[in-house]
Amino acid sequence: MAPRALNDIRAKRPLSPDARERVDQIKRAMQLQIALAELRELRGASQTQIAEALGTSRPNIGRIEKEIDVRLSTLERYVEALGGKLEIHAVFDDADVKLSA
């Protein structure tokens, strides 16, 4: 049997809006997981070092890096433990607006 193209498969079995949202959530979670781990590695820090800075355990840092929906306060503390400052921007076609708490 010849391999089928992904677009052919999608055309025959389209996702419902709920399923598409779940897939999108999983994609965002994977991107954040990769981003946090890469950020930590780029800064030359281990999970143990971040855990010590946050007063938590290394497994808890691993859990944070794999979270689907990280709380903003947790993300802010994580970035600060790396020596950084978290900034949030709303990006539009005609503007980039810095959001603050």
PDB file of N, CA and C in Angstrom:
ATOM      1  N   MET A   1       0.851  -1.186   0.000  1.00  0.00           N
ATOM      2  CA  MET A   1       0.000   0.000   0.000  1.00  0.00           C
ATOM      3  C   MET A   1       0.894   1.246   0.000  1.00  0.00           C
ATOM      4  N   ALA A   2       0.633   2.154  -0.905  1.00  0.00           N
ATOM      5  CA  ALA A   2       1.424   3.374  -1.009  1.00  0.00           C
ATOM      6  C   ALA A   2       1.078   4.324   0.134  1.00  0.00           C
ATOM      7  N   PRO A   3       2.074   5.056   0.640  1.00  0.00           N
ATOM      8  CA  PRO A   3       1.778   6.024   1.697  1.00  0.00           C
ATOM      9  C   PRO A   3       0.850   7.119   1.181  1.00  0.00           C
ATOM     10  N   ARG A   4      -0.043   7.557   2.051  1.00  0.00           N
ATOM     11  CA  ARG A   4      -0.978   8.613   1.667  1.00  0.00           C
ATOM     12  C   ARG A   4      -0.476   9.958   2.187  1.00  0.00           C
ATOM     13  N   ALA A   5      -0.803  10.982   1.463  1.00  0.00           N
ATOM     14  CA  ALA A   5      -0.419  12.329   1.876  1.00  0.00           C
ATOM     15  C   ALA A   5      -1.284  12.756   3.061  1.00  0.00           C
ATOM     16  N   LEU A   6      -0.681  13.518   3.954  1.00  0.00           N
ATOM     17  CA  LEU A   6      -1.388  13.989   5.139  1.00  0.00           C
ATOM     18  C   LEU A   6      -2.639  14.780   4.765  1.00  0.00           C
ATOM     19  N   ASN A   7      -2.563  15.581   3.729  1.00  0.00           N
ATOM     20  CA  ASN A   7      -3.735  16.364   3.300  1.00  0.00           C
ATOM     21  C   ASN A   7      -4.877  15.467   2.837  1.00  0.00           C
ATOM     22  N   ASP A   8      -4.544  14.320   2.208  1.00  0.00           N
ATOM     23  CA  ASP A   8      -5.577  13.371   1.793  1.00  0.00           C
ATOM     24  C   ASP A   8      -6.286  12.780   3.006  1.00  0.00           C
ATOM     25  N   ILE A   9      -5.512  12.446   4.015  1.00  0.00           N
ATOM     26  CA  ILE A   9      -6.081  11.885   5.240  1.00  0.00           C
ATOM     27  C   ILE A   9      -6.962  12.919   5.926  1.00  0.00           C
ATOM     28  N   ARG A  10      -6.471  14.147   6.030  1.00  0.00           N
ATOM     29  CA  ARG A  10      -7.254  15.217   6.670  1.00  0.00           C
ATOM     30  C   ARG A  10      -8.561  15.468   5.938  1.00  0.00           C
ATOM     31  N   ALA A  11      -8.526  15.411   4.602  1.00  0.00           N
ATOM     32  CA  ALA A  11      -9.732  15.665   3.812  1.00  0.00           C
ATOM     33  C   ALA A  11     -10.796  14.608   4.079  1.00  0.00           C
ATOM     34  N   LYS A  12     -10.379  13.372   4.301  1.00  0.00           N
ATOM     35  CA  LYS A  12     -11.333  12.288   4.543  1.00  0.00           C
ATOM     36  C   LYS A  12     -11.799  12.236   5.985  1.00  0.00           C
ATOM     37  N   ARG A  13     -11.014  12.775   6.912  1.00  0.00           N
ATOM     38  CA  ARG A  13     -11.362  12.717   8.338  1.00  0.00           C
ATOM     39  C   ARG A  13     -11.122  14.081   8.984  1.00  0.00           C
ATOM     40  N   PRO A  14     -11.907  15.076   8.610  1.00  0.00           N
ATOM     41  CA  PRO A  14     -11.699  16.410   9.188  1.00  0.00           C
ATOM     42  C   PRO A  14     -11.982  16.404  10.695  1.00  0.00           C
ATOM     43  N   LEU A  15     -11.265  17.252  11.410  1.00  0.00           N
ATOM     44  CA  LEU A  15     -11.456  17.371  12.858  1.00  0.00           C
ATOM     45  C   LEU A  15     -12.633  18.277  13.167  1.00  0.00           C
ATOM     46  N   SER A  16     -13.347  17.912  14.218  1.00  0.00           N
ATOM     47  CA  SER A  16     -14.416  18.782  14.698  1.00  0.00           C
ATOM     48  C   SER A  16     -13.765  20.013  15.326  1.00  0.00           C
ATOM     49  N   PRO A  17     -14.508  21.091  15.505  1.00  0.00           N
ATOM     50  CA  PRO A  17     -13.934  22.273  16.160  1.00  0.00           C
ATOM     51  C   PRO A  17     -13.367  21.961  17.552  1.00  0.00           C
ATOM     52  N   ASP A  18     -14.039  21.103  18.317  1.00  0.00           N
ATOM     53  CA  ASP A  18     -13.526  20.733  19.646  1.00  0.00           C
ATOM     54  C   ASP A  18     -12.214  19.972  19.534  1.00  0.00           C
ATOM     55  N   ALA A  19     -12.149  19.041  18.606  1.00  0.00           N
ATOM     56  CA  ALA A  19     -10.914  18.267  18.413  1.00  0.00           C
ATOM     57  C   ALA A  19      -9.788  19.169  17.930  1.00  0.00           C
ATOM     58  N   ARG A  20     -10.093  20.097  17.040  1.00  0.00           N
ATOM     59  CA  ARG A  20      -9.078  21.038  16.536  1.00  0.00           C
ATOM     60  C   ARG A  20      -8.529  21.883  17.683  1.00  0.00           C
ATOM     61  N   GLU A  21      -9.411  22.326  18.583  1.00  0.00           N
ATOM     62  CA  GLU A  21      -8.977  23.122  19.742  1.00  0.00           C
ATOM     63  C   GLU A  21      -8.051  22.304  20.634  1.00  0.00           C
ATOM     64  N   ARG A  22      -8.389  21.028  20.853  1.00  0.00           N
ATOM     65  CA  ARG A  22      -7.518  20.159  21.674  1.00  0.00           C
ATOM     66  C   ARG A  22      -6.151  19.984  21.018  1.00  0.00           C
ATOM     67  N   VAL A  23      -6.143  19.787  19.719  1.00  0.00           N
ATOM     68  CA  VAL A  23      -4.878  19.645  18.995  1.00  0.00           C
ATOM     69  C   VAL A  23      -4.062  20.929  19.120  1.00  0.00           C
ATOM     70  N   ASP A  24      -4.708  22.072  18.952  1.00  0.00           N
ATOM     71  CA  ASP A  24      -4.015  23.357  19.079  1.00  0.00           C
ATOM     72  C   ASP A  24      -3.461  23.557  20.487  1.00  0.00           C
ATOM     73  N   GLN A  25      -4.210  23.158  21.517  1.00  0.00           N
ATOM     74  CA  GLN A  25      -3.727  23.259  22.887  1.00  0.00           C
ATOM     75  C   GLN A  25      -2.493  22.393  23.091  1.00  0.00           C
ATOM     76  N   ILE A  26      -2.514  21.205  22.556  1.00  0.00           N
ATOM     77  CA  ILE A  26      -1.362  20.295  22.683  1.00  0.00           C
ATOM     78  C   ILE A  26      -0.149  20.887  21.973  1.00  0.00           C
ATOM     79  N   LYS A  27      -0.366  21.465  20.794  1.00  0.00           N
ATOM     80  CA  LYS A  27       0.738  22.103  20.063  1.00  0.00           C
ATOM     81  C   LYS A  27       1.340  23.245  20.876  1.00  0.00           C
ATOM     82  N   ARG A  28       0.474  24.104  21.453  1.00  0.00           N
ATOM     83  CA  ARG A  28       0.967  25.227  22.254  1.00  0.00           C
ATOM     84  C   ARG A  28       1.733  24.731  23.471  1.00  0.00           C
ATOM     85  N   ALA A  29       1.235  23.683  24.103  1.00  0.00           N
ATOM     86  CA  ALA A  29       1.898  23.114  25.276  1.00  0.00           C
ATOM     87  C   ALA A  29       3.269  22.571  24.901  1.00  0.00           C
ATOM     88  N   MET A  30       3.355  21.900  23.765  1.00  0.00           N
ATOM     89  CA  MET A  30       4.636  21.357  23.331  1.00  0.00           C
ATOM     90  C   MET A  30       5.619  22.476  23.024  1.00  0.00           C
ATOM     91  N   GLN A  31       5.126  23.543  22.410  1.00  0.00           N
ATOM     92  CA  GLN A  31       5.991  24.671  22.095  1.00  0.00           C
ATOM     93  C   GLN A  31       6.505  25.329  23.368  1.00  0.00           C
ATOM     94  N   LEU A  32       5.628  25.496  24.376  1.00  0.00           N
ATOM     95  CA  LEU A  32       6.051  26.090  25.635  1.00  0.00           C
ATOM     96  C   LEU A  32       7.032  25.177  26.353  1.00  0.00           C
ATOM     97  N   GLN A  33       6.756  23.874  26.329  1.00  0.00           N
ATOM     98  CA  GLN A  33       7.648  22.918  26.972  1.00  0.00           C
ATOM     99  C   GLN A  33       9.040  23.030  26.366  1.00  0.00           C
ATOM    100  N   ILE A  34       9.113  23.053  25.056  1.00  0.00           N
ATOM    101  CA  ILE A  34      10.401  23.162  24.381  1.00  0.00           C
ATOM    102  C   ILE A  34      11.032  24.510  24.685  1.00  0.00           C
ATOM    103  N   ALA A  35      10.230  25.569  24.666  1.00  0.00           N
ATOM    104  CA  ALA A  35      10.758  26.914  24.896  1.00  0.00           C
ATOM    105  C   ALA A  35      11.350  27.051  26.293  1.00  0.00           C
ATOM    106  N   LEU A  36      10.666  26.560  27.324  1.00  0.00           N
ATOM    107  CA  LEU A  36      11.185  26.690  28.687  1.00  0.00           C
ATOM    108  C   LEU A  36      12.459  25.883  28.872  1.00  0.00           C
ATOM    109  N   ALA A  37      12.472  24.654  28.404  1.00  0.00           N
ATOM    110  CA  ALA A  37      13.664  23.822  28.541  1.00  0.00           C
ATOM    111  C   ALA A  37      14.831  24.422  27.756  1.00  0.00           C
ATOM    112  N   GLU A  38      14.571  24.892  26.540  1.00  0.00           N
ATOM    113  CA  GLU A  38      15.629  25.504  25.737  1.00  0.00           C
ATOM    114  C   GLU A  38      16.129  26.792  26.377  1.00  0.00           C
ATOM    115  N   LEU A  39      15.213  27.595  26.901  1.00  0.00           N
ATOM    116  CA  LEU A  39      15.601  28.831  27.565  1.00  0.00           C
ATOM    117  C   LEU A  39      16.526  28.533  28.735  1.00  0.00           C
ATOM    118  N   ARG A  40      16.139  27.549  29.545  1.00  0.00           N
ATOM    119  CA  ARG A  40      16.957  27.165  30.699  1.00  0.00           C
ATOM    120  C   ARG A  40      18.340  26.714  30.247  1.00  0.00           C
ATOM    121  N   GLU A  41      18.370  25.869  29.212  1.00  0.00           N
ATOM    122  CA  GLU A  41      19.647  25.366  28.706  1.00  0.00           C
ATOM    123  C   GLU A  41      20.496  26.489  28.108  1.00  0.00           C
ATOM    124  N   LEU A  42      19.870  27.402  27.375  1.00  0.00           N
ATOM    125  CA  LEU A  42      20.599  28.535  26.803  1.00  0.00           C
ATOM    126  C   LEU A  42      21.223  29.412  27.888  1.00  0.00           C
ATOM    127  N   ARG A  43      20.546  29.492  29.025  1.00  0.00           N
ATOM    128  CA  ARG A  43      21.055  30.299  30.138  1.00  0.00           C
ATOM    129  C   ARG A  43      22.068  29.518  30.977  1.00  0.00           C
ATOM    130  N   GLY A  44      22.305  28.255  30.600  1.00  0.00           N
ATOM    131  CA  GLY A  44      23.302  27.441  31.292  1.00  0.00           C
ATOM    132  C   GLY A  44      22.871  26.977  32.668  1.00  0.00           C
ATOM    133  N   ALA A  45      21.582  26.834  32.871  1.00  0.00           N
ATOM    134  CA  ALA A  45      21.060  26.435  34.181  1.00  0.00           C
ATOM    135  C   ALA A  45      20.505  25.018  34.118  1.00  0.00           C
ATOM    136  N   SER A  46      20.592  24.334  35.238  1.00  0.00           N
ATOM    137  CA  SER A  46      19.997  23.000  35.348  1.00  0.00           C
ATOM    138  C   SER A  46      18.640  23.116  36.033  1.00  0.00           C
ATOM    139  N   GLN A  47      17.857  22.062  35.930  1.00  0.00           N
ATOM    140  CA  GLN A  47      16.578  22.043  36.640  1.00  0.00           C
ATOM    141  C   GLN A  47      16.819  22.161  38.148  1.00  0.00           C
ATOM    142  N   THR A  48      17.885  21.554  38.635  1.00  0.00           N
ATOM    143  CA  THR A  48      18.202  21.624  40.068  1.00  0.00           C
ATOM    144  C   THR A  48      18.484  23.056  40.493  1.00  0.00           C
ATOM    145  N   GLN A  49      19.222  23.801  39.681  1.00  0.00           N
ATOM    146  CA  GLN A  49      19.520  25.203  40.019  1.00  0.00           C
ATOM    147  C   GLN A  49      18.252  26.049  40.039  1.00  0.00           C
ATOM    148  N   ILE A  50      17.371  25.832  39.084  1.00  0.00           N
ATOM    149  CA  ILE A  50      16.111  26.588  39.050  1.00  0.00           C
ATOM    150  C   ILE A  50      15.266  26.214  40.264  1.00  0.00           C
ATOM    151  N   ALA A  51      15.233  24.924  40.589  1.00  0.00           N
ATOM    152  CA  ALA A  51      14.462  24.464  41.751  1.00  0.00           C
ATOM    153  C   ALA A  51      14.963  25.134  43.027  1.00  0.00           C
ATOM    154  N   GLU A  52      16.277  25.212  43.191  1.00  0.00           N
ATOM    155  CA  GLU A  52      16.836  25.856  44.381  1.00  0.00           C
ATOM    156  C   GLU A  52      16.462  27.335  44.423  1.00  0.00           C
ATOM    157  N   ALA A  53      16.537  28.006  43.291  1.00  0.00           N
ATOM    158  CA  ALA A  53      16.201  29.438  43.251  1.00  0.00           C
ATOM    159  C   ALA A  53      14.726  29.675  43.573  1.00  0.00           C
ATOM    160  N   LEU A  54      13.862  28.721  43.201  1.00  0.00           N
ATOM    161  CA  LEU A  54      12.429  28.872  43.442  1.00  0.00           C
ATOM    162  C   LEU A  54      11.978  28.226  44.746  1.00  0.00           C
ATOM    163  N   GLY A  55      12.892  27.540  45.430  1.00  0.00           N
ATOM    164  CA  GLY A  55      12.526  26.883  46.682  1.00  0.00           C
ATOM    165  C   GLY A  55      11.587  25.717  46.477  1.00  0.00           C
ATOM    166  N   THR A  56      11.840  24.938  45.421  1.00  0.00           N
ATOM    167  CA  THR A  56      11.000  23.788  45.110  1.00  0.00           C
ATOM    168  C   THR A  56      11.888  22.611  44.731  1.00  0.00           C
ATOM    169  N   SER A  57      11.296  21.548  44.242  1.00  0.00           N
ATOM    170  CA  SER A  57      12.064  20.354  43.888  1.00  0.00           C
ATOM    171  C   SER A  57      12.369  20.315  42.392  1.00  0.00           C
ATOM    172  N   ARG A  58      13.396  19.558  42.015  1.00  0.00           N
ATOM    173  CA  ARG A  58      13.740  19.391  40.616  1.00  0.00           C
ATOM    174  C   ARG A  58      12.598  18.749  39.836  1.00  0.00           C
ATOM    175  N   PRO A  59      11.931  17.708  40.375  1.00  0.00           N
ATOM    176  CA  PRO A  59      10.791  17.155  39.635  1.00  0.00           C
ATOM    177  C   PRO A  59       9.679  18.180  39.387  1.00  0.00           C
ATOM    178  N   ASN A  60       9.521  19.122  40.307  1.00  0.00           N
ATOM    179  CA  ASN A  60       8.506  20.153  40.115  1.00  0.00           C
ATOM    180  C   ASN A  60       8.889  21.066  38.943  1.00  0.00           C
ATOM    181  N   ILE A  61      10.157  21.339  38.770  1.00  0.00           N
ATOM    182  CA  ILE A  61      10.600  22.145  37.628  1.00  0.00           C
ATOM    183  C   ILE A  61      10.333  21.386  36.332  1.00  0.00           C
ATOM    184  N   GLY A  62      10.602  20.088  36.338  1.00  0.00           N
ATOM    185  CA  GLY A  62      10.288  19.274  35.170  1.00  0.00           C
ATOM    186  C   GLY A  62       8.809  19.315  34.838  1.00  0.00           C
ATOM    187  N   ARG A  63       7.973  19.297  35.879  1.00  0.00           N
ATOM    188  CA  ARG A  63       6.520  19.373  35.678  1.00  0.00           C
ATOM    189  C   ARG A  63       6.136  20.727  35.081  1.00  0.00           C
ATOM    190  N   ILE A  64       6.734  21.799  35.595  1.00  0.00           N
ATOM    191  CA  ILE A  64       6.453  23.140  35.065  1.00  0.00           C
ATOM    192  C   ILE A  64       6.817  23.208  33.587  1.00  0.00           C
ATOM    193  N   GLU A  65       7.964  22.623  33.234  1.00  0.00           N
ATOM    194  CA  GLU A  65       8.406  22.663  31.838  1.00  0.00           C
ATOM    195  C   GLU A  65       7.493  21.857  30.921  1.00  0.00           C
ATOM    196  N   LYS A  66       6.697  20.961  31.478  1.00  0.00           N
ATOM    197  CA  LYS A  66       5.798  20.132  30.676  1.00  0.00           C
ATOM    198  C   LYS A  66       4.329  20.548  30.795  1.00  0.00           C
ATOM    199  N   GLU A  67       4.041  21.563  31.599  1.00  0.00           N
ATOM    200  CA  GLU A  67       2.665  22.006  31.819  1.00  0.00           C
ATOM    201  C   GLU A  67       1.998  22.417  30.522  1.00  0.00           C
ATOM    202  N   ILE A  68       0.740  22.102  30.396  1.00  0.00           N
ATOM    203  CA  ILE A  68      -0.049  22.546  29.252  1.00  0.00           C
ATOM    204  C   ILE A  68      -0.410  24.019  29.407  1.00  0.00           C
ATOM    205  N   ASP A  69      -0.699  24.424  30.627  1.00  0.00           N
ATOM    206  CA  ASP A  69      -1.161  25.786  30.875  1.00  0.00           C
ATOM    207  C   ASP A  69      -0.441  26.336  32.106  1.00  0.00           C
ATOM    208  N   VAL A  70       0.720  26.942  31.893  1.00  0.00           N
ATOM    209  CA  VAL A  70       1.515  27.478  32.991  1.00  0.00           C
ATOM    210  C   VAL A  70       0.917  28.806  33.444  1.00  0.00           C
ATOM    211  N   ARG A  71       0.758  28.932  34.749  1.00  0.00           N
ATOM    212  CA  ARG A  71       0.259  30.206  35.285  1.00  0.00           C
ATOM    213  C   ARG A  71       1.274  31.306  35.007  1.00  0.00           C
ATOM    214  N   LEU A  72       0.776  32.484  34.743  1.00  0.00           N
ATOM    215  CA  LEU A  72       1.645  33.613  34.444  1.00  0.00           C
ATOM    216  C   LEU A  72       2.602  33.898  35.596  1.00  0.00           C
ATOM    217  N   SER A  73       2.121  33.795  36.832  1.00  0.00           N
ATOM    218  CA  SER A  73       2.983  34.045  37.996  1.00  0.00           C
ATOM    219  C   SER A  73       4.106  33.014  38.081  1.00  0.00           C
ATOM    220  N   THR A  74       3.806  31.763  37.720  1.00  0.00           N
ATOM    221  CA  THR A  74       4.835  30.711  37.719  1.00  0.00           C
ATOM    222  C   THR A  74       5.858  30.985  36.637  1.00  0.00           C
ATOM    223  N   LEU A  75       5.401  31.360  35.458  1.00  0.00           N
ATOM    224  CA  LEU A  75       6.302  31.678  34.360  1.00  0.00           C
ATOM    225  C   LEU A  75       7.201  32.865  34.719  1.00  0.00           C
ATOM    226  N   GLU A  76       6.621  33.856  35.365  1.00  0.00           N
ATOM    227  CA  GLU A  76       7.388  35.029  35.772  1.00  0.00           C
ATOM    228  C   GLU A  76       8.489  34.640  36.766  1.00  0.00           C
ATOM    229  N   ARG A  77       8.153  33.820  37.763  1.00  0.00           N
ATOM    230  CA  ARG A  77       9.144  33.371  38.745  1.00  0.00           C
ATOM    231  C   ARG A  77      10.219  32.512  38.091  1.00  0.00           C
ATOM    232  N   TYR A  78       9.830  31.671  37.140  1.00  0.00           N
ATOM    233  CA  TYR A  78      10.767  30.817  36.416  1.00  0.00           C
ATOM    234  C   TYR A  78      11.797  31.679  35.679  1.00  0.00           C
ATOM    235  N   VAL A  79      11.318  32.677  34.942  1.00  0.00           N
ATOM    236  CA  VAL A  79      12.201  33.567  34.188  1.00  0.00           C
ATOM    237  C   VAL A  79      13.102  34.355  35.137  1.00  0.00           C
ATOM    238  N   GLU A  80      12.547  34.822  36.242  1.00  0.00           N
ATOM    239  CA  GLU A  80      13.353  35.554  37.225  1.00  0.00           C
ATOM    240  C   GLU A  80      14.438  34.664  37.833  1.00  0.00           C
ATOM    241  N   ALA A  81      14.138  33.365  38.014  1.00  0.00           N
ATOM    242  CA  ALA A  81      15.139  32.430  38.544  1.00  0.00           C
ATOM    243  C   ALA A  81      16.301  32.261  37.567  1.00  0.00           C
ATOM    244  N   LEU A  82      16.042  32.520  36.286  1.00  0.00           N
ATOM    245  CA  LEU A  82      17.096  32.480  35.273  1.00  0.00           C
ATOM    246  C   LEU A  82      17.833  33.816  35.178  1.00  0.00           C
ATOM    247  N   GLY A  83      17.386  34.793  35.966  1.00  0.00           N
ATOM    248  CA  GLY A  83      18.025  36.105  35.953  1.00  0.00           C
ATOM    249  C   GLY A  83      17.381  37.085  34.992  1.00  0.00           C
ATOM    250  N   GLY A  84      16.202  36.735  34.482  1.00  0.00           N
ATOM    251  CA  GLY A  84      15.532  37.596  33.514  1.00  0.00           C
ATOM    252  C   GLY A  84      14.301  38.272  34.068  1.00  0.00           C
ATOM    253  N   LYS A  85      13.623  38.970  33.199  1.00  0.00           N
ATOM    254  CA  LYS A  85      12.385  39.670  33.530  1.00  0.00           C
ATOM    255  C   LYS A  85      11.365  39.328  32.451  1.00  0.00           C
ATOM    256  N   LEU A  86      10.192  38.883  32.860  1.00  0.00           N
ATOM    257  CA  LEU A  86       9.153  38.518  31.909  1.00  0.00           C
ATOM    258  C   LEU A  86       8.408  39.764  31.457  1.00  0.00           C
ATOM    259  N   GLU A  87       8.257  39.909  30.140  1.00  0.00           N
ATOM    260  CA  GLU A  87       7.461  40.989  29.569  1.00  0.00           C
ATOM    261  C   GLU A  87       6.438  40.365  28.633  1.00  0.00           C
ATOM    262  N   ILE A  88       5.221  40.871  28.678  1.00  0.00           N
ATOM    263  CA  ILE A  88       4.143  40.374  27.828  1.00  0.00           C
ATOM    264  C   ILE A  88       3.744  41.487  26.860  1.00  0.00           C
ATOM    265  N   HIS A  89       3.623  41.109  25.591  1.00  0.00           N
ATOM    266  CA  HIS A  89       3.230  42.069  24.568  1.00  0.00           C
ATOM    267  C   HIS A  89       2.035  41.527  23.794  1.00  0.00           C
ATOM    268  N   ALA A  90       1.103  42.384  23.491  1.00  0.00           N
ATOM    269  CA  ALA A  90       0.021  42.061  22.571  1.00  0.00           C
ATOM    270  C   ALA A  90       0.457  42.597  21.214  1.00  0.00           C
ATOM    271  N   VAL A  91       0.580  41.726  20.244  1.00  0.00           N
ATOM    272  CA  VAL A  91       1.109  42.108  18.936  1.00  0.00           C
ATOM    273  C   VAL A  91      -0.025  42.125  17.919  1.00  0.00           C
ATOM    274  N   PHE A  92      -0.177  43.275  17.273  1.00  0.00           N
ATOM    275  CA  PHE A  92      -1.185  43.479  16.240  1.00  0.00           C
ATOM    276  C   PHE A  92      -0.480  43.842  14.940  1.00  0.00           C
ATOM    277  N   ASP A  93      -1.213  43.867  13.852  1.00  0.00           N
ATOM    278  CA  ASP A  93      -0.616  44.258  12.569  1.00  0.00           C
ATOM    279  C   ASP A  93      -0.037  45.663  12.634  1.00  0.00           C
ATOM    280  N   ASP A  94      -0.698  46.548  13.383  1.00  0.00           N
ATOM    281  CA  ASP A  94      -0.270  47.945  13.402  1.00  0.00           C
ATOM    282  C   ASP A  94       0.285  48.412  14.746  1.00  0.00           C
ATOM    283  N   ALA A  95       0.458  47.506  15.696  1.00  0.00           N
ATOM    284  CA  ALA A  95       0.955  47.943  17.006  1.00  0.00           C
ATOM    285  C   ALA A  95       1.505  46.761  17.793  1.00  0.00           C
ATOM    286  N   ASP A  96       2.404  47.102  18.695  1.00  0.00           N
ATOM    287  CA  ASP A  96       2.958  46.148  19.671  1.00  0.00           C
ATOM    288  C   ASP A  96       2.779  46.812  21.024  1.00  0.00           C
ATOM    289  N   VAL A  97       1.863  46.283  21.840  1.00  0.00           N
ATOM    290  CA  VAL A  97       1.505  46.918  23.093  1.00  0.00           C
ATOM    291  C   VAL A  97       2.056  46.101  24.259  1.00  0.00           C
ATOM    292  N   LYS A  98       2.892  46.737  25.075  1.00  0.00           N
ATOM    293  CA  LYS A  98       3.415  46.074  26.256  1.00  0.00           C
ATOM    294  C   LYS A  98       2.313  46.056  27.323  1.00  0.00           C
ATOM    295  N   LEU A  99       2.034  44.861  27.847  1.00  0.00           N
ATOM    296  CA  LEU A  99       1.033  44.716  28.888  1.00  0.00           C
ATOM    297  C   LEU A  99       1.740  44.660  30.239  1.00  0.00           C
ATOM    298  N   SER A 100       1.120  45.272  31.232  1.00  0.00           N
ATOM    299  CA  SER A 100       1.706  45.227  32.575  1.00  0.00           C
ATOM    300  C   SER A 100       0.623  44.876  33.586  1.00  0.00           C
ATOM    301  N   ALA A 101       1.085  44.318  34.698  1.00  0.00           N
ATOM    302  CA  ALA A 101       0.139  43.914  35.753  1.00  0.00           C
ATOM    303  C   ALA A 101      -0.316  45.108  36.545  1.00  0.00           C
TER     304      ALA A 101
END
